[in-house]
């Protein structure tokens, strides 16, 4: 039996599409450990769904993003998160929001969102923002100074930061492409893990004296 080229291409395309649709769903939390005993299975990838007939307007509502967050801390910034934990109606919708307040010269230190791309718009002040690409792209820095009304995108998984370079407070809002984007603050994670990472490992990785690493771990200890 002979097959035409067009038929072969259609068949291959169908197979590719079927494989793509058969892929695993993206994780909505840090991990979801499989369990054999269903009686002890408590968590799902995301949240359990309410009966749609029981949904209320309050399930899709959050008040208060007009209020500034408290920036009286070491990094002089505050992130107010509005994700599925604050708005249950966000479950399965793949989106969330944050408000970020920065004191003068405050920063949202280098961090990454393992499950989301972020798009940020500056409302007040002046920010220096940027992200660093992966090792395969030679760790290039993409950075800009933002003024009110400017928008910047941080691709999923990329380490990024924002710094208020002005003498007045700054305010930004950001959308994230996940109901639970997650956040990994680099310094806190590396030097403040529980239990701590062996200082000699970090000393070699960061090319630092081991006593410097021990001092950093003491500062970031939870």
Short mmCIF file of N, CA and C in Angstrom, two decimals, residues 79-220:
data_model
loop_
_atom_site.label_atom_id
_atom_site.label_comp_id
_atom_site.label_asym_id
_atom_site.label_seq_id
_atom_site.Cartn_x
_atom_site.Cartn_y
_atom_site.Cartn_z
N UNK A 79 5.99 42.82 49.44
CA UNK A 79 5.19 42.23 48.36
C UNK A 79 3.86 41.77 48.94
N UNK A 80 2.78 42.33 48.43
CA UNK A 80 1.43 41.90 48.81
C UNK A 80 0.93 40.97 47.73
N UNK A 81 0.74 39.71 48.07
CA UNK A 81 0.39 38.69 47.09
C UNK A 81 -1.12 38.46 47.04
N UNK A 82 -1.64 38.36 45.83
CA UNK A 82 -3.05 38.00 45.62
C UNK A 82 -3.06 36.80 44.69
N UNK A 83 -3.02 35.61 45.30
CA UNK A 83 -3.05 34.38 44.51
C UNK A 83 -4.25 33.53 44.94
N UNK A 84 -4.21 32.25 44.64
CA UNK A 84 -5.36 31.39 44.92
C UNK A 84 -5.65 31.29 46.42
N UNK A 85 -4.67 31.55 47.26
CA UNK A 85 -4.91 31.51 48.70
C UNK A 85 -5.76 32.70 49.16
N UNK A 86 -5.67 33.82 48.43
CA UNK A 86 -6.47 34.99 48.77
C UNK A 86 -7.78 35.05 47.98
N UNK A 87 -7.75 34.59 46.72
CA UNK A 87 -8.94 34.57 45.88
C UNK A 87 -9.16 33.13 45.40
N UNK A 88 -10.02 32.37 46.08
CA UNK A 88 -10.23 30.97 45.71
C UNK A 88 -10.67 30.78 44.26
N UNK A 89 -11.34 31.79 43.70
CA UNK A 89 -11.81 31.70 42.33
C UNK A 89 -10.70 31.66 41.30
N UNK A 90 -9.46 31.94 41.71
CA UNK A 90 -8.32 31.85 40.79
C UNK A 90 -7.92 30.41 40.49
N UNK A 91 -8.45 29.46 41.26
CA UNK A 91 -8.07 28.07 41.07
C UNK A 91 -8.30 27.63 39.62
N UNK A 92 -7.29 27.06 39.01
CA UNK A 92 -7.24 26.53 37.64
C UNK A 92 -7.15 27.63 36.57
N UNK A 93 -7.16 28.91 36.95
CA UNK A 93 -7.18 29.98 35.95
C UNK A 93 -5.79 30.41 35.49
N UNK A 94 -4.74 30.00 36.21
CA UNK A 94 -3.37 30.26 35.75
C UNK A 94 -2.96 31.72 35.79
N UNK A 95 -3.40 32.46 36.80
CA UNK A 95 -3.04 33.86 36.90
C UNK A 95 -3.10 34.32 38.35
N UNK A 96 -2.26 35.30 38.71
CA UNK A 96 -2.28 35.91 40.03
C UNK A 96 -1.67 37.30 39.92
N UNK A 97 -1.62 38.01 41.05
CA UNK A 97 -1.24 39.42 41.04
C UNK A 97 -0.48 39.75 42.32
N UNK A 98 0.44 40.70 42.23
CA UNK A 98 1.11 41.22 43.43
C UNK A 98 1.21 42.74 43.35
N UNK A 99 1.23 43.36 44.53
CA UNK A 99 1.59 44.77 44.64
C UNK A 99 2.94 44.80 45.34
N UNK A 100 3.87 45.60 44.83
CA UNK A 100 5.19 45.70 45.43
C UNK A 100 5.45 47.16 45.81
N UNK A 101 5.75 47.36 47.10
CA UNK A 101 6.10 48.69 47.61
C UNK A 101 7.60 48.72 47.92
N UNK A 102 8.24 49.82 47.56
CA UNK A 102 9.68 49.98 47.78
C UNK A 102 9.92 51.29 48.52
N UNK A 103 10.63 51.22 49.64
CA UNK A 103 11.11 52.44 50.28
C UNK A 103 12.23 53.02 49.42
N UNK A 104 12.62 54.28 49.61
CA UNK A 104 13.76 54.82 48.87
C UNK A 104 14.99 53.90 49.00
N UNK A 105 15.55 53.50 47.87
CA UNK A 105 16.71 52.62 47.79
C UNK A 105 16.42 51.20 48.29
N UNK A 106 15.15 50.87 48.44
CA UNK A 106 14.77 49.50 48.78
C UNK A 106 14.81 48.62 47.55
N UNK A 107 14.78 47.32 47.76
CA UNK A 107 14.85 46.38 46.63
C UNK A 107 14.01 45.14 46.86
N UNK A 108 13.58 44.55 45.77
CA UNK A 108 13.04 43.20 45.77
C UNK A 108 14.21 42.34 45.31
N UNK A 109 14.93 41.70 46.25
CA UNK A 109 16.23 41.10 45.94
C UNK A 109 16.14 39.97 44.91
N UNK A 110 17.28 39.58 44.34
CA UNK A 110 17.28 38.54 43.31
C UNK A 110 16.50 37.30 43.73
N UNK A 111 15.57 36.91 42.88
CA UNK A 111 14.70 35.78 43.18
C UNK A 111 14.19 35.20 41.87
N UNK A 112 13.47 34.11 41.97
CA UNK A 112 12.89 33.48 40.78
C UNK A 112 11.52 32.93 41.12
N UNK A 113 10.66 32.86 40.11
CA UNK A 113 9.35 32.23 40.25
C UNK A 113 9.37 30.92 39.46
N UNK A 114 9.37 29.77 40.13
CA UNK A 114 9.52 28.50 39.42
C UNK A 114 8.35 28.14 38.51
N UNK A 115 7.20 28.80 38.73
CA UNK A 115 6.02 28.38 37.97
C UNK A 115 5.38 29.52 37.16
N UNK A 116 6.06 30.65 36.99
CA UNK A 116 5.36 31.74 36.31
C UNK A 116 6.29 32.75 35.65
N UNK A 117 5.80 33.29 34.54
CA UNK A 117 6.36 34.50 33.95
C UNK A 117 5.70 35.68 34.65
N UNK A 118 6.45 36.76 34.80
CA UNK A 118 5.92 37.95 35.49
C UNK A 118 5.96 39.15 34.55
N UNK A 119 4.88 39.93 34.55
CA UNK A 119 4.85 41.19 33.81
C UNK A 119 4.55 42.30 34.80
N UNK A 120 5.46 43.27 34.89
CA UNK A 120 5.41 44.31 35.92
C UNK A 120 5.19 45.68 35.30
N UNK A 121 4.31 46.47 35.93
CA UNK A 121 4.10 47.85 35.51
C UNK A 121 4.39 48.76 36.70
N UNK A 122 5.19 49.78 36.46
CA UNK A 122 5.55 50.73 37.52
C UNK A 122 4.51 51.85 37.56
N UNK A 123 4.01 52.12 38.76
CA UNK A 123 2.98 53.14 38.95
C UNK A 123 3.57 54.43 39.51
N UNK A 124 4.49 54.28 40.47
CA UNK A 124 5.13 55.44 41.09
C UNK A 124 6.62 55.18 41.26
N UNK A 125 7.43 56.25 41.17
CA UNK A 125 8.85 56.17 41.45
C UNK A 125 9.69 55.77 40.24
N UNK A 126 10.92 55.37 40.54
CA UNK A 126 11.87 54.97 39.50
C UNK A 126 12.55 53.67 39.93
N UNK A 127 12.49 52.66 39.10
CA UNK A 127 13.09 51.37 39.41
C UNK A 127 14.17 50.99 38.39
N UNK A 128 15.21 50.32 38.91
CA UNK A 128 16.17 49.63 38.06
C UNK A 128 15.83 48.15 38.17
N UNK A 129 15.47 47.52 37.06
CA UNK A 129 15.02 46.13 37.08
C UNK A 129 15.81 45.31 36.08
N UNK A 130 15.82 44.00 36.28
CA UNK A 130 16.51 43.15 35.32
C UNK A 130 16.38 41.68 35.63
N UNK A 131 16.75 40.86 34.65
CA UNK A 131 16.84 39.41 34.86
C UNK A 131 18.09 38.89 34.17
N UNK A 132 18.54 37.71 34.61
CA UNK A 132 19.74 37.08 34.05
C UNK A 132 19.32 35.79 33.35
N UNK A 133 19.77 35.62 32.13
CA UNK A 133 19.41 34.43 31.37
C UNK A 133 20.18 33.20 31.89
N UNK A 134 19.87 32.05 31.32
CA UNK A 134 20.43 30.78 31.79
C UNK A 134 21.89 30.61 31.40
N UNK A 135 22.53 29.58 31.95
CA UNK A 135 23.92 29.27 31.62
C UNK A 135 24.10 29.07 30.11
N UNK A 136 23.09 28.44 29.48
CA UNK A 136 23.18 28.16 28.04
C UNK A 136 23.21 29.45 27.22
N UNK A 137 22.73 30.55 27.80
CA UNK A 137 22.74 31.85 27.12
C UNK A 137 23.82 32.75 27.70
N UNK A 138 24.79 32.12 28.40
CA UNK A 138 25.95 32.85 28.94
C UNK A 138 25.59 33.86 30.02
N UNK A 139 24.47 33.60 30.73
CA UNK A 139 24.09 34.42 31.88
C UNK A 139 24.07 35.92 31.57
N UNK A 140 23.42 36.28 30.48
CA UNK A 140 23.34 37.68 30.08
C UNK A 140 22.36 38.44 30.97
N UNK A 141 22.72 39.67 31.32
CA UNK A 141 21.85 40.55 32.10
C UNK A 141 21.02 41.41 31.16
N UNK A 142 19.70 41.38 31.36
CA UNK A 142 18.77 42.24 30.63
C UNK A 142 18.18 43.21 31.65
N UNK A 143 18.50 44.48 31.55
CA UNK A 143 18.11 45.43 32.58
C UNK A 143 17.67 46.77 31.98
N UNK A 144 16.76 47.44 32.69
CA UNK A 144 16.27 48.74 32.26
C UNK A 144 15.93 49.58 33.49
N UNK A 145 15.96 50.90 33.30
CA UNK A 145 15.43 51.83 34.30
C UNK A 145 13.99 52.12 33.91
N UNK A 146 13.07 51.92 34.85
CA UNK A 146 11.65 52.12 34.59
C UNK A 146 11.14 53.41 35.23
N UNK A 147 10.27 54.08 34.51
CA UNK A 147 9.55 55.24 35.01
C UNK A 147 8.06 54.91 35.03
N UNK A 148 7.24 55.70 35.72
CA UNK A 148 5.81 55.38 35.80
C UNK A 148 5.19 55.13 34.43
N UNK A 149 4.46 54.02 34.34
CA UNK A 149 3.83 53.62 33.09
C UNK A 149 4.64 52.63 32.29
N UNK A 150 5.92 52.44 32.63
CA UNK A 150 6.77 51.48 31.92
C UNK A 150 6.44 50.05 32.36
N UNK A 151 6.63 49.13 31.44
CA UNK A 151 6.33 47.71 31.69
C UNK A 151 7.57 46.87 31.38
N UNK A 152 7.80 45.84 32.19
CA UNK A 152 8.94 44.94 31.96
C UNK A 152 8.50 43.51 32.24
N UNK A 153 9.03 42.58 31.46
CA UNK A 153 8.68 41.16 31.59
C UNK A 153 9.86 40.36 32.11
N UNK A 154 9.59 39.48 33.08
CA UNK A 154 10.59 38.56 33.62
C UNK A 154 10.16 37.14 33.22
N UNK A 155 10.87 36.49 32.29
CA UNK A 155 10.47 35.16 31.83
C UNK A 155 10.50 34.13 32.96
N UNK A 156 9.69 33.12 32.82
CA UNK A 156 9.55 32.08 33.84
C UNK A 156 10.91 31.47 34.20
N UNK A 157 11.15 31.34 35.50
CA UNK A 157 12.36 30.69 36.00
C UNK A 157 13.61 31.54 36.02
N UNK A 158 13.60 32.72 35.38
CA UNK A 158 14.80 33.55 35.35
C UNK A 158 14.99 34.30 36.67
N UNK A 159 16.22 34.36 37.15
CA UNK A 159 16.53 35.15 38.34
C UNK A 159 16.38 36.63 37.98
N UNK A 160 15.62 37.37 38.81
CA UNK A 160 15.36 38.77 38.50
C UNK A 160 15.30 39.60 39.78
N UNK A 161 15.24 40.90 39.61
CA UNK A 161 15.28 41.82 40.75
C UNK A 161 14.68 43.16 40.37
N UNK A 162 14.35 43.96 41.38
CA UNK A 162 13.95 45.35 41.19
C UNK A 162 14.57 46.18 42.31
N UNK A 163 15.07 47.36 41.99
CA UNK A 163 15.69 48.25 42.98
C UNK A 163 15.12 49.66 42.79
N UNK A 164 14.68 50.27 43.88
CA UNK A 164 14.23 51.66 43.83
C UNK A 164 15.47 52.56 43.86
N UNK A 165 15.75 53.22 42.76
CA UNK A 165 16.94 54.07 42.68
C UNK A 165 16.60 55.54 42.94
N UNK A 166 15.36 55.79 43.36
CA UNK A 166 14.94 57.16 43.62
C UNK A 166 14.93 57.50 45.10
N UNK A 167 14.71 58.76 45.37
CA UNK A 167 14.68 59.26 46.75
C UNK A 167 13.28 59.22 47.36
N UNK A 168 12.30 58.77 46.58
CA UNK A 168 10.92 58.68 47.04
C UNK A 168 10.43 57.24 46.93
N UNK A 169 9.36 56.87 47.64
CA UNK A 169 8.84 55.51 47.53
C UNK A 169 8.41 55.17 46.11
N UNK A 170 8.43 53.90 45.80
CA UNK A 170 7.99 53.42 44.49
C UNK A 170 6.93 52.34 44.68
N UNK A 171 6.04 52.24 43.69
CA UNK A 171 4.96 51.24 43.74
C UNK A 171 4.84 50.58 42.36
N UNK A 172 4.75 49.26 42.36
CA UNK A 172 4.55 48.52 41.11
C UNK A 172 3.51 47.44 41.32
N UNK A 173 2.86 47.06 40.23
CA UNK A 173 1.95 45.92 40.23
C UNK A 173 2.46 44.93 39.20
N UNK A 174 2.29 43.64 39.49
CA UNK A 174 2.78 42.62 38.56
C UNK A 174 1.78 41.48 38.45
N UNK A 175 1.57 41.02 37.23
CA UNK A 175 0.77 39.83 36.99
C UNK A 175 1.68 38.64 36.79
N UNK A 176 1.24 37.46 37.25
CA UNK A 176 2.03 36.23 37.13
C UNK A 176 1.17 35.14 36.51
N UNK A 177 1.80 34.33 35.65
CA UNK A 177 1.06 33.34 34.87
C UNK A 177 0.87 32.02 35.61
N UNK A 178 0.49 32.12 36.88
CA UNK A 178 0.18 30.93 37.68
C UNK A 178 -0.70 31.35 38.84
N UNK A 179 -1.57 30.47 39.27
CA UNK A 179 -2.38 30.75 40.45
C UNK A 179 -1.52 30.70 41.72
N UNK A 180 -0.35 30.05 41.62
CA UNK A 180 0.58 29.94 42.74
C UNK A 180 1.99 29.92 42.17
N UNK A 181 2.52 31.12 41.87
CA UNK A 181 3.79 31.24 41.15
C UNK A 181 4.98 30.70 41.92
N UNK A 182 4.92 30.78 43.26
CA UNK A 182 6.07 30.40 44.07
C UNK A 182 7.16 31.45 43.97
N UNK A 183 8.00 31.52 44.98
CA UNK A 183 9.12 32.45 44.95
C UNK A 183 10.31 31.83 45.67
N UNK A 184 11.48 31.93 45.06
CA UNK A 184 12.73 31.45 45.65
C UNK A 184 13.67 32.64 45.70
N UNK A 185 13.85 33.21 46.89
CA UNK A 185 14.79 34.32 47.06
C UNK A 185 16.18 33.72 47.20
N UNK A 186 17.08 34.09 46.31
CA UNK A 186 18.35 33.39 46.17
C UNK A 186 19.16 33.37 47.47
N UNK A 187 19.40 34.54 48.06
CA UNK A 187 20.24 34.60 49.26
C UNK A 187 19.61 33.83 50.41
N UNK A 188 18.30 34.02 50.62
CA UNK A 188 17.61 33.32 51.71
C UNK A 188 17.66 31.82 51.53
N UNK A 189 17.49 31.39 50.28
CA UNK A 189 17.45 29.95 49.99
C UNK A 189 18.82 29.31 50.17
N UNK A 190 19.86 29.95 49.63
CA UNK A 190 21.20 29.36 49.66
C UNK A 190 21.82 29.43 51.05
N UNK A 191 21.68 30.59 51.69
CA UNK A 191 22.36 30.77 52.99
C UNK A 191 21.43 30.58 54.19
N UNK A 192 20.13 30.40 53.95
CA UNK A 192 19.20 30.27 55.06
C UNK A 192 18.40 29.00 55.05
N UNK A 193 18.87 27.97 54.34
CA UNK A 193 18.12 26.72 54.25
C UNK A 193 18.08 26.01 55.59
N UNK A 194 17.11 25.09 55.74
CA UNK A 194 16.97 24.29 56.95
C UNK A 194 16.96 22.81 56.58
N UNK A 195 17.95 22.02 57.02
CA UNK A 195 19.16 22.45 57.72
C UNK A 195 20.09 23.19 56.77
N UNK A 196 21.10 23.87 57.30
CA UNK A 196 21.99 24.65 56.44
C UNK A 196 22.84 23.77 55.53
N UNK A 197 23.17 24.31 54.36
CA UNK A 197 24.09 23.64 53.45
C UNK A 197 25.49 23.70 54.03
N UNK A 198 26.24 22.64 53.87
CA UNK A 198 27.61 22.59 54.38
C UNK A 198 28.39 23.83 53.90
N UNK A 199 28.95 24.64 54.82
CA UNK A 199 29.66 25.87 54.44
C UNK A 199 30.80 25.64 53.45
N UNK A 200 31.46 24.49 53.54
CA UNK A 200 32.57 24.21 52.63
C UNK A 200 32.08 24.07 51.18
N UNK A 201 30.86 23.54 51.02
CA UNK A 201 30.29 23.41 49.68
C UNK A 201 30.03 24.79 49.09
N UNK A 202 29.43 25.66 49.91
CA UNK A 202 29.12 27.01 49.43
C UNK A 202 30.40 27.83 49.24
N UNK A 203 31.38 27.61 50.08
CA UNK A 203 32.65 28.34 49.95
C UNK A 203 33.30 28.05 48.60
N UNK A 204 33.27 26.78 48.20
CA UNK A 204 33.85 26.43 46.91
C UNK A 204 32.99 26.95 45.76
N UNK A 205 31.66 26.84 45.91
CA UNK A 205 30.76 27.26 44.84
C UNK A 205 30.84 28.76 44.58
N UNK A 206 30.93 29.55 45.67
CA UNK A 206 30.95 31.01 45.54
C UNK A 206 32.36 31.60 45.58
N UNK A 207 33.36 30.70 45.70
CA UNK A 207 34.76 31.14 45.77
C UNK A 207 34.95 32.14 46.91
N UNK A 208 34.49 31.74 48.09
CA UNK A 208 34.59 32.57 49.29
C UNK A 208 35.33 31.81 50.37
N UNK A 209 35.86 32.56 51.34
CA UNK A 209 36.43 31.94 52.53
C UNK A 209 35.30 31.29 53.31
N UNK A 210 35.54 30.12 53.87
CA UNK A 210 34.50 29.38 54.58
C UNK A 210 33.95 30.17 55.75
N UNK A 211 34.76 31.02 56.37
CA UNK A 211 34.28 31.83 57.50
C UNK A 211 33.29 32.90 57.03
N UNK A 212 33.48 33.38 55.82
CA UNK A 212 32.52 34.33 55.25
C UNK A 212 31.18 33.65 55.06
N UNK A 213 31.21 32.42 54.56
CA UNK A 213 29.98 31.66 54.36
C UNK A 213 29.28 31.41 55.69
N UNK A 214 30.04 31.04 56.71
CA UNK A 214 29.44 30.80 58.03
C UNK A 214 28.78 32.07 58.56
N UNK A 215 29.40 33.21 58.31
CA UNK A 215 28.82 34.49 58.74
C UNK A 215 27.53 34.77 57.99
N UNK A 216 27.51 34.49 56.70
CA UNK A 216 26.31 34.69 55.90
C UNK A 216 25.19 33.75 56.36
N UNK A 217 25.52 32.51 56.63
CA UNK A 217 24.50 31.57 57.10
C UNK A 217 23.93 31.99 58.45
N UNK A 218 24.76 32.58 59.29
CA UNK A 218 24.27 33.07 60.58
C UNK A 218 23.29 34.23 60.37
N UNK A 219 23.55 35.09 59.39
CA UNK A 219 22.69 36.24 59.12
C UNK A 219 21.35 35.82 58.53
N UNK A 220 21.39 34.79 57.69
CA UNK A 220 20.16 34.38 57.00
C UNK A 220 19.46 33.21 57.69
#
